[in-house]
Tab-separated table of C-alpha atoms in Angstrom:
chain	number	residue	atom	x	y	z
A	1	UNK	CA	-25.341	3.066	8.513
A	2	UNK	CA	-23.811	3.999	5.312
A	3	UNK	CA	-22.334	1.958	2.595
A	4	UNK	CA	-18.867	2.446	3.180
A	5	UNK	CA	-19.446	-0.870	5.350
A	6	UNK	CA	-18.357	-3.860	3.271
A	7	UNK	CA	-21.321	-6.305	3.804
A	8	UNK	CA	-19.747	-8.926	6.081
A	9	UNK	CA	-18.595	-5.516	8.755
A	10	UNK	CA	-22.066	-4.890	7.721
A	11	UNK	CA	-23.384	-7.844	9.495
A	12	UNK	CA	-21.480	-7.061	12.591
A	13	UNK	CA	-22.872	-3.808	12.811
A	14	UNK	CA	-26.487	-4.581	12.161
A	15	UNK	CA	-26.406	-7.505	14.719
A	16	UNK	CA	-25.227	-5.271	17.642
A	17	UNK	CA	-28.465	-3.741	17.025
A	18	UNK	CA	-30.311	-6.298	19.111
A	19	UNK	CA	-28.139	-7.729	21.540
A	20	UNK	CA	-30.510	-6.612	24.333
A	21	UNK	CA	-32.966	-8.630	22.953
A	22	UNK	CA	-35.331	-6.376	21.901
A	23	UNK	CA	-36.675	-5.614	18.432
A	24	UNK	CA	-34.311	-3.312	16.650
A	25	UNK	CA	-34.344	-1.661	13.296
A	26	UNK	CA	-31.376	-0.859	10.365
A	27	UNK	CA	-31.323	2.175	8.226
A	28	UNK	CA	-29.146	2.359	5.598
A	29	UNK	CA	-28.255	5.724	3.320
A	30	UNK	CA	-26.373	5.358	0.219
A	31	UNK	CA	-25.961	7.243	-2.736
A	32	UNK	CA	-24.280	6.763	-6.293
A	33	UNK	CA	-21.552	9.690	-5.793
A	34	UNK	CA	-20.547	7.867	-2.430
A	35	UNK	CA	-20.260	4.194	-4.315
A	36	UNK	CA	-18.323	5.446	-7.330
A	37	UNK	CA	-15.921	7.170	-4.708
A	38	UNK	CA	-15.495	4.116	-2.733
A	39	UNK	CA	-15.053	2.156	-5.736
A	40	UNK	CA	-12.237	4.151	-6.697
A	41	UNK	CA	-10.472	3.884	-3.161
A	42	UNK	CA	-10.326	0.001	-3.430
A	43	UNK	CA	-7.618	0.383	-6.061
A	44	UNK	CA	-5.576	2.745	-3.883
A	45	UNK	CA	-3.430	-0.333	-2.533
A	46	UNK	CA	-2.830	-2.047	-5.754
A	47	UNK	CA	0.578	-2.563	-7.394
A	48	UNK	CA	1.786	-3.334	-10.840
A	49	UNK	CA	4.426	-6.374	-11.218
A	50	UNK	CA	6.765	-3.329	-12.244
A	51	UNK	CA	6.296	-1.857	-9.147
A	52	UNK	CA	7.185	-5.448	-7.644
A	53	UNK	CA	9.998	-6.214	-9.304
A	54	UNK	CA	11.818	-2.873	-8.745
A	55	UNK	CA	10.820	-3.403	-5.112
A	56	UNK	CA	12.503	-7.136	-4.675
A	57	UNK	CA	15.610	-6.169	-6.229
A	58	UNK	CA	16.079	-3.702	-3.724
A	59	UNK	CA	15.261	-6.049	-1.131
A	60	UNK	CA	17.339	-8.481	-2.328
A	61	UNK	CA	21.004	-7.384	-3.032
A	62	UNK	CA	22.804	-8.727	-6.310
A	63	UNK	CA	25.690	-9.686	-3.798
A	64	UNK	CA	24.762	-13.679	-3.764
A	65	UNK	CA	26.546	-13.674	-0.151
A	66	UNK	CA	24.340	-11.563	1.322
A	67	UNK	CA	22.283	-14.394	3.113
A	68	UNK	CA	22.238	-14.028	7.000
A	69	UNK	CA	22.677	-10.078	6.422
A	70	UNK	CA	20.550	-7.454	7.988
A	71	UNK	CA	18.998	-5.180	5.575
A	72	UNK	CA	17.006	-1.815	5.807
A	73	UNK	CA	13.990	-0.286	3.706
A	74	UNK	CA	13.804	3.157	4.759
A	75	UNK	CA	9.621	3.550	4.987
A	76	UNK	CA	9.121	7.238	3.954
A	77	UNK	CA	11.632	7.451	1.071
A	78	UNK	CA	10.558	3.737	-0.096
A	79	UNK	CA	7.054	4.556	-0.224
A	80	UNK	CA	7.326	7.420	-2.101
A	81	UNK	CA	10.409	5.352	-4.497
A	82	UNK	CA	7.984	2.361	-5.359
A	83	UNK	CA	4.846	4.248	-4.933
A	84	UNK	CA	3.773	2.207	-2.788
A	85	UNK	CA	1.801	2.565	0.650
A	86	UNK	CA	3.973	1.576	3.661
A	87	UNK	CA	1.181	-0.748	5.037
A	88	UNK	CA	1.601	-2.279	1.085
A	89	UNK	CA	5.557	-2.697	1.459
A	90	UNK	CA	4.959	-4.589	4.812
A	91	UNK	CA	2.227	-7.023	3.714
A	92	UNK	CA	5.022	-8.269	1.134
A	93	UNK	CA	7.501	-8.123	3.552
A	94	UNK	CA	5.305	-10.509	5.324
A	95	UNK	CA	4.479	-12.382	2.565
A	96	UNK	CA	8.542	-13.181	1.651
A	97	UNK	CA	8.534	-14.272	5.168
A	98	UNK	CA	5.730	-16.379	5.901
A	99	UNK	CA	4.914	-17.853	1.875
A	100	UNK	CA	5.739	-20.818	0.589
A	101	UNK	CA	9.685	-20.217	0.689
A	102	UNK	CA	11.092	-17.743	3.879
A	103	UNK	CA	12.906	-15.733	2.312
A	104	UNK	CA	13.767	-13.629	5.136
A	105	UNK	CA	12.799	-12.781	8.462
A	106	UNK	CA	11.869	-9.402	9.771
A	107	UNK	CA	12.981	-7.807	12.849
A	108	UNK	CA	11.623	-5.020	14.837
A	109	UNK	CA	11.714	-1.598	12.788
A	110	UNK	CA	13.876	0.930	13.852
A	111	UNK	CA	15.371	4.379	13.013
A	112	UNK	CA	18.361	2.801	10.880
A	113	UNK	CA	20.586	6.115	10.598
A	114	UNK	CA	22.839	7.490	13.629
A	115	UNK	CA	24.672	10.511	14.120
A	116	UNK	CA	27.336	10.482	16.961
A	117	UNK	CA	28.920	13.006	18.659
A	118	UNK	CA	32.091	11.764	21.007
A	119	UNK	CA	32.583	13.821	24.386
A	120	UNK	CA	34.824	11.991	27.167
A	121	UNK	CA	36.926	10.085	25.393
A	122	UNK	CA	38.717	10.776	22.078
A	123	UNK	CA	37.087	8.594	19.332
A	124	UNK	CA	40.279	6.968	18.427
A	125	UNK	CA	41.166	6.106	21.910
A	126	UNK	CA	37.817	4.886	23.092
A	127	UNK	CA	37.617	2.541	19.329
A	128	UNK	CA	41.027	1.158	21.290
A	129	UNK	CA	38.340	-0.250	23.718
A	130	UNK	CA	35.507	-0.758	22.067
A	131	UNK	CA	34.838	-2.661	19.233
A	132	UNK	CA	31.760	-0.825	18.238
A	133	UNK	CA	33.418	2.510	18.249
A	134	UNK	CA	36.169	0.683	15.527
A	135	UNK	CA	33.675	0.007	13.114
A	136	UNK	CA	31.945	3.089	13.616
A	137	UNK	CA	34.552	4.957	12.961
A	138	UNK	CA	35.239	2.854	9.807
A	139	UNK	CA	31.929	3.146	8.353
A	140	UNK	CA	30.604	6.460	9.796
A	141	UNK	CA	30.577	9.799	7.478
A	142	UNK	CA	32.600	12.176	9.839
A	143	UNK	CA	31.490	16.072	9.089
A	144	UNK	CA	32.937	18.907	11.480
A	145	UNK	CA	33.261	16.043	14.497
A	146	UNK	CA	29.836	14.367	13.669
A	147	UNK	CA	29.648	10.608	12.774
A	148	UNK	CA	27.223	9.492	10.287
A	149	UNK	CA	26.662	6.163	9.682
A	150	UNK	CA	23.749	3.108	8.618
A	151	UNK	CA	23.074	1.253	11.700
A	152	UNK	CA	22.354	-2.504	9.773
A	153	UNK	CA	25.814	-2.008	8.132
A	154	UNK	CA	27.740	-1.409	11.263
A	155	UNK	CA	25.299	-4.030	12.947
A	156	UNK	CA	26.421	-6.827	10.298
A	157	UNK	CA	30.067	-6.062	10.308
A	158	UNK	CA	29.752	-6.533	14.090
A	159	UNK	CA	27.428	-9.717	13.941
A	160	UNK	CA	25.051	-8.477	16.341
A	161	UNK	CA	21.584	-7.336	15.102
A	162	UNK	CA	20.653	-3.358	15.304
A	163	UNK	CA	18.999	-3.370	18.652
A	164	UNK	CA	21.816	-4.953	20.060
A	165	UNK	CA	23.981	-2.364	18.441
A	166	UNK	CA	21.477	0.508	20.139
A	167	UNK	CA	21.883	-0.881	23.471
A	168	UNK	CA	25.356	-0.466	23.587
A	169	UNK	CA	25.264	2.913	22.092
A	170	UNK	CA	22.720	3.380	24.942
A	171	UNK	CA	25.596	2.207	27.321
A	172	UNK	CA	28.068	4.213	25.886
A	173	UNK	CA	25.654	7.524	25.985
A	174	UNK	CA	24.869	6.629	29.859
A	175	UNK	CA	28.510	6.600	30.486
A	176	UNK	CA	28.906	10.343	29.179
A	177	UNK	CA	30.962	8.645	26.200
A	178	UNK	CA	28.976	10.021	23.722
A	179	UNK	CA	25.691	11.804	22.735
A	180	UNK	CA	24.041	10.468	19.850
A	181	UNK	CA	20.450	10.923	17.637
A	182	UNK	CA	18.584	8.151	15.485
A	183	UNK	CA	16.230	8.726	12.292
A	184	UNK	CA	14.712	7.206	9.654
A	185	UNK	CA	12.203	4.719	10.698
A	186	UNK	CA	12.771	1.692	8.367
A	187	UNK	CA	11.922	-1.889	7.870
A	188	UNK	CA	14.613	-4.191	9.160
A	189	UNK	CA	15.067	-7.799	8.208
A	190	UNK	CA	17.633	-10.476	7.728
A	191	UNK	CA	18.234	-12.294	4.376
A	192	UNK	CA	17.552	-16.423	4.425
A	193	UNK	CA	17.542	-17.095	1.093
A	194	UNK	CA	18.060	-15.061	-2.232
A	195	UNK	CA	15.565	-15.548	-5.010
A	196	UNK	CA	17.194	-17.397	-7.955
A	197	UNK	CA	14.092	-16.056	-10.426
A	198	UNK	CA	12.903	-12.432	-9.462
A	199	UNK	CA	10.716	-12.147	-12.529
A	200	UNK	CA	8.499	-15.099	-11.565
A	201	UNK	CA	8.542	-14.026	-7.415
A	202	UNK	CA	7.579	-10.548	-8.769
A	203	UNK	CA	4.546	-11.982	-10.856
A	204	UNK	CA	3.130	-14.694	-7.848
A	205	UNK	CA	3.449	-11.659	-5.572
A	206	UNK	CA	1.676	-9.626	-8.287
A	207	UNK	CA	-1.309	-11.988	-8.747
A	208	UNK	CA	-1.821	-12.518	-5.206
A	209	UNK	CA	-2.089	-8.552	-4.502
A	210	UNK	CA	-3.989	-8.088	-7.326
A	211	UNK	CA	-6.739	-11.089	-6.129
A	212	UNK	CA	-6.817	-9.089	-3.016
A	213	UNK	CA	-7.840	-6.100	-5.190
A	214	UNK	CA	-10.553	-7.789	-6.729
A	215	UNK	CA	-12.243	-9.543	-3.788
A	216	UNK	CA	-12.265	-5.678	-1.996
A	217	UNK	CA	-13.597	-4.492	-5.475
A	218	UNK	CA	-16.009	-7.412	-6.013
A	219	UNK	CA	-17.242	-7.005	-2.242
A	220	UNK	CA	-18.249	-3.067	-2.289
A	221	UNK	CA	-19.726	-4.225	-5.498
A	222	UNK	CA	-22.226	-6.682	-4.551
A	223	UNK	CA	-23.074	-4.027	-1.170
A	224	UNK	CA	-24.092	-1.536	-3.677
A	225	UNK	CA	-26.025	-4.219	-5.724
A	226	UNK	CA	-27.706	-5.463	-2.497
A	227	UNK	CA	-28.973	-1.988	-1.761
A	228	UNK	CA	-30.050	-1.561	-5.551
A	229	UNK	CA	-32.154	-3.974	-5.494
A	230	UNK	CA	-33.557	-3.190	-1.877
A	231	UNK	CA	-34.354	0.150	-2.881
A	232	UNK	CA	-35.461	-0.263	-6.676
A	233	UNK	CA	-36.446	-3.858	-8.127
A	234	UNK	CA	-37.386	-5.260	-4.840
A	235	UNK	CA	-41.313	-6.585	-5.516
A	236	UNK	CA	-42.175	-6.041	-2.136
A	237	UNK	CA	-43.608	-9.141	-1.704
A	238	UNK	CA	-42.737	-12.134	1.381
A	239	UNK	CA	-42.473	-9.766	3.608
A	240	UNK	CA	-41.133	-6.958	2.023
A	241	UNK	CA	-42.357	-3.389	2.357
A	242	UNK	CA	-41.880	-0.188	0.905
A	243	UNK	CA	-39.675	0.766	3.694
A	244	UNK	CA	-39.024	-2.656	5.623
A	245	UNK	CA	-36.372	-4.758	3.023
A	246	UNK	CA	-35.642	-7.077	6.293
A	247	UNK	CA	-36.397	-10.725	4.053
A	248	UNK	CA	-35.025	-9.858	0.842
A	249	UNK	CA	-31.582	-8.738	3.168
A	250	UNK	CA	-32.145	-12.170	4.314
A	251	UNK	CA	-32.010	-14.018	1.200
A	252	UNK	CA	-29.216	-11.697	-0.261
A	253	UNK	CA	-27.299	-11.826	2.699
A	254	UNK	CA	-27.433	-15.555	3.149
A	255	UNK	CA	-26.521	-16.338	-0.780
A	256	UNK	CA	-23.355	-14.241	-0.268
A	257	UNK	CA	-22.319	-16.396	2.899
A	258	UNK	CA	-23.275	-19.337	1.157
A	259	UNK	CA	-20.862	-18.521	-2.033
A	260	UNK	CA	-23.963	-17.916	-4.463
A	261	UNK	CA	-22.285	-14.177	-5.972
A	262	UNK	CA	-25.593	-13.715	-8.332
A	263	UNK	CA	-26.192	-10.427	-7.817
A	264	UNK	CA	-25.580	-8.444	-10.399
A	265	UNK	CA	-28.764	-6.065	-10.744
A	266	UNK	CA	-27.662	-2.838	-11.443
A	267	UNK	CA	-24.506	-1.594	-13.829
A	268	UNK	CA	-23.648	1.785	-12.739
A	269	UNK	CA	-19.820	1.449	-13.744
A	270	UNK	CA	-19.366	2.862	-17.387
A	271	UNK	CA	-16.627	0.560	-19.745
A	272	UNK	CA	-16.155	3.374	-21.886
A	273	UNK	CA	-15.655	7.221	-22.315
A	274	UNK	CA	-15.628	9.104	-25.429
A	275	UNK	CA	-13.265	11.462	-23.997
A	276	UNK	CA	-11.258	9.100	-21.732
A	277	UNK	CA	-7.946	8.459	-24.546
A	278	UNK	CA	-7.937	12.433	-25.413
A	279	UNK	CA	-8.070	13.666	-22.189
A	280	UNK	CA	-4.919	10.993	-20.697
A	281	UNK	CA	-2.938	12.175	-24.066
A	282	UNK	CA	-3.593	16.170	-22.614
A	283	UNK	CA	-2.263	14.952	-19.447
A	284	UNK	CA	0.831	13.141	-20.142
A	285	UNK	CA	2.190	16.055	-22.759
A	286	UNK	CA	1.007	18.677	-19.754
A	287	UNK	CA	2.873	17.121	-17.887
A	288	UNK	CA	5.603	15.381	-19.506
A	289	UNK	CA	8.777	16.314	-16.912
A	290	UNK	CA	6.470	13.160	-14.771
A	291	UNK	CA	7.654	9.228	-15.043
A	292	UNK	CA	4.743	8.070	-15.129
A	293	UNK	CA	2.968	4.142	-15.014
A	294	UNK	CA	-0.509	3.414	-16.140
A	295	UNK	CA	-1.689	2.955	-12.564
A	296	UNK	CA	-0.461	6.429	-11.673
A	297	UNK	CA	-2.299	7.801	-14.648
A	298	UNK	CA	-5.245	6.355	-13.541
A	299	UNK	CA	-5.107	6.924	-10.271
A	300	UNK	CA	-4.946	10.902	-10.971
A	301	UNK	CA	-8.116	10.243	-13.318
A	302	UNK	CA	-10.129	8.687	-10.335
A	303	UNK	CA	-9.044	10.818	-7.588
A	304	UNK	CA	-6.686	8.630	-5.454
A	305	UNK	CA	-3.583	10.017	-3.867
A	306	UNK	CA	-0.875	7.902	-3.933
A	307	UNK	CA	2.610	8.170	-2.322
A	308	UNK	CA	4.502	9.329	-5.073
A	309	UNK	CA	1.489	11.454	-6.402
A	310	UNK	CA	0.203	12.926	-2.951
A	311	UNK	CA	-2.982	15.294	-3.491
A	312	UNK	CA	-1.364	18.456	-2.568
A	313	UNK	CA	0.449	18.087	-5.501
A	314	UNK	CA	-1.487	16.244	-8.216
A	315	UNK	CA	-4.888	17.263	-6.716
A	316	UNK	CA	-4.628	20.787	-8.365
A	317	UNK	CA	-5.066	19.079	-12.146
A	318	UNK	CA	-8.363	19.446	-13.303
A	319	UNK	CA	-8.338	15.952	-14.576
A	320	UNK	CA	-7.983	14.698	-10.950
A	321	UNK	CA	-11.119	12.150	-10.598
A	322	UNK	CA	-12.537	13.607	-13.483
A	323	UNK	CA	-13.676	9.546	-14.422
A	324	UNK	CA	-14.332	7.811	-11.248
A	325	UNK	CA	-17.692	6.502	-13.283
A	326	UNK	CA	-15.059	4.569	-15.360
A	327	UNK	CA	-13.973	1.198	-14.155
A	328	UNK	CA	-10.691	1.698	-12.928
A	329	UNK	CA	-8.687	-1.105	-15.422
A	330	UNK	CA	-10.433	0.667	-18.421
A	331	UNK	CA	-8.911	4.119	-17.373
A	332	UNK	CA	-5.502	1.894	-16.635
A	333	UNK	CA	-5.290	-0.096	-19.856
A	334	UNK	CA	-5.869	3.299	-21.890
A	335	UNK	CA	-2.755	5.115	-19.623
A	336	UNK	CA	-0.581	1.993	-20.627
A	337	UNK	CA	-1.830	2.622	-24.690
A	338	UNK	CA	-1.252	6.328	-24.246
A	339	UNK	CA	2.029	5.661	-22.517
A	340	UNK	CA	3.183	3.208	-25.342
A	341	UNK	CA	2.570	5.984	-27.782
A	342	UNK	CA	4.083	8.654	-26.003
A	343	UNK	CA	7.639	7.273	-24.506
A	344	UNK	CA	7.715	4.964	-27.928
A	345	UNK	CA	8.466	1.934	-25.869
A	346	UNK	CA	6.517	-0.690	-24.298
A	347	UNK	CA	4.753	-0.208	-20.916
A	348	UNK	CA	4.346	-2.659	-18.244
């Protein structure tokens, strides 16, 4: 068993152990290298209220009428647009649904963009028919006989919702009417209610994300502290051993159930780098065509890909987790100094 295991999965693994009954016995391998990498990966979800804010007010149109309208988030080109992970973009998705105020409700997602080919029936003639084909026609992108067109847009000018839209495209294409192809997975949901303050949404939404964050931080923390203190301070004594650490796993293991977060034994995170504030000022002017926020920058500095700064690309720096020893909001806060300085304009 490795550390990689948070400690309460680490439970669940240790107890399946014995289920037969029968004594059983836990090894667990860890190593510094391992926990600082780890570390770093916690933060690879996280989001500044930038971030947030640019998100909602794409979410949420400025068109005040827009309540009870279906609206799309294309995942791919989103993710990479808010740098953001898609799993990210759906937990707040979830959260606008399900918080304190539903502000909308999602539907199933779906490939949101058609292109339509007619066969049988001339397009104008069938539209004659079919109410669908009308609006199609009036909001589709025709190129050389091809029909382009956002399936949520037709959808709401119809008043149906965009499955119901595919089924009777479906219809049409069993019929020999028409041949058509779908793309562009994307998150679909209709609009309840408009925010009137996007600023303060975009810093509750924030806070919560970044409590997350800190409780998956704080956990791999005390793992690494538990196993610390296992390995190196435990006295051995109450039934300790130098190779059996089964009571003081007890103790530790039932003050972190019980709330008591006390251990703290062993510091391996460094606060400070005398090289950390030079080297992020070489990497913004190296690479100064990049928009850049202080997450990103530190991101690169600890190794994590991100959407909009994928490893293939970003991975070929040679300051690419160059300081995963540094705590990860040191390495930020100097990116949003070194940012300040370099764009001449505050950072958020």
């Amino acid at each position: 068993m490795d550390i990689l295991i948070v400690k309460a999965q680490k439970i669940e693994e240790i107890g399946r152990a014995g289920r037969d009954g029968r004594l059983s016995y836990c090894h667990l391998f860890y190593d510094d290298e391992m926990y600082f990498k780890l570390r770093s990966l916690m933060y690879s979800e996280g989001v500044d209220e930038y971030a947030v804010n640019k998100f909602l007010s794409e979410v949420f149109p400025a068109d005040k009428s827009s309540c009870g309208k279906i609206c799309s988030l294309i995942k791919e080109s989103a993710s990479r647009r808010f740098d953001m992970k898609e799993e990210v973009i759906l937990t707040v998705l979830t959260r606008l649904e399900l918080g304190d105020v539903q502000y909308l409700h999602l539907l199933p997602q779906t490939n949101v963009t058609c292109v339509l080919n007619f066969y049988k029936t001339p397009a104008v003639s069938l539209a004659q028919k079919i109410s669908a084909i009308a609006v199609i026609l009036k909001r589709s992108e025709n190129r050389h006989g091809q029909h382009t067109f956002d399936l949520p847009t037709v959808a709401n000018d119809m008043g149906v919702t965009p499955v119901e839209l595919t089924n009777q495209l479906y219809d049409l294409k069993l019929k020999g009417e028409i041949t058509y192809e779908m793309k562009d997975m994307a998150y679909c949901y209709r609009i309840l209610e408009v925010p009137t303050d996007l600023l303060s949404l975009s810093a509750d939404i924030t806070k919560w994300l970044s409590e997350v964050e800190s409780c998956k931080v704080r956990k791999m923390d005390v793992m690494f502290n538990a196993a610390y203190f296992a390995v190196n301070l435990c006295d051995k004594m109450n039934g300790c051993s130098s190779v059996d650490h089964t009571s003081c796993w007890q103790r530790i293991i039932l003050d972190y159930f019980a709330g008591i977060d006390n251990i703290d034994f062993c510091k391996k995170i460094d606060q400070s780098s005398p090289f950390l504030w030079a080297d992020i000022k070489v990497f913004l002017q190296s690479n100064s065509h990049a928009r850049f926020t202080p997450r990103a920058v530190a991101r690169v500095m600890h190794g994590i890909a991100s959407p909009a700064y994928p490893y293939t690309i970003w991975g070929k720096t040679h300051f690419w987790g160059r300081y995963t020893k540094i705590d990860f909001k040191v390495v930020m806060e100097a990116a949003k100094e070194e940012l300040k300085k370099f764009v001449g304009k505050d950072i958020l």
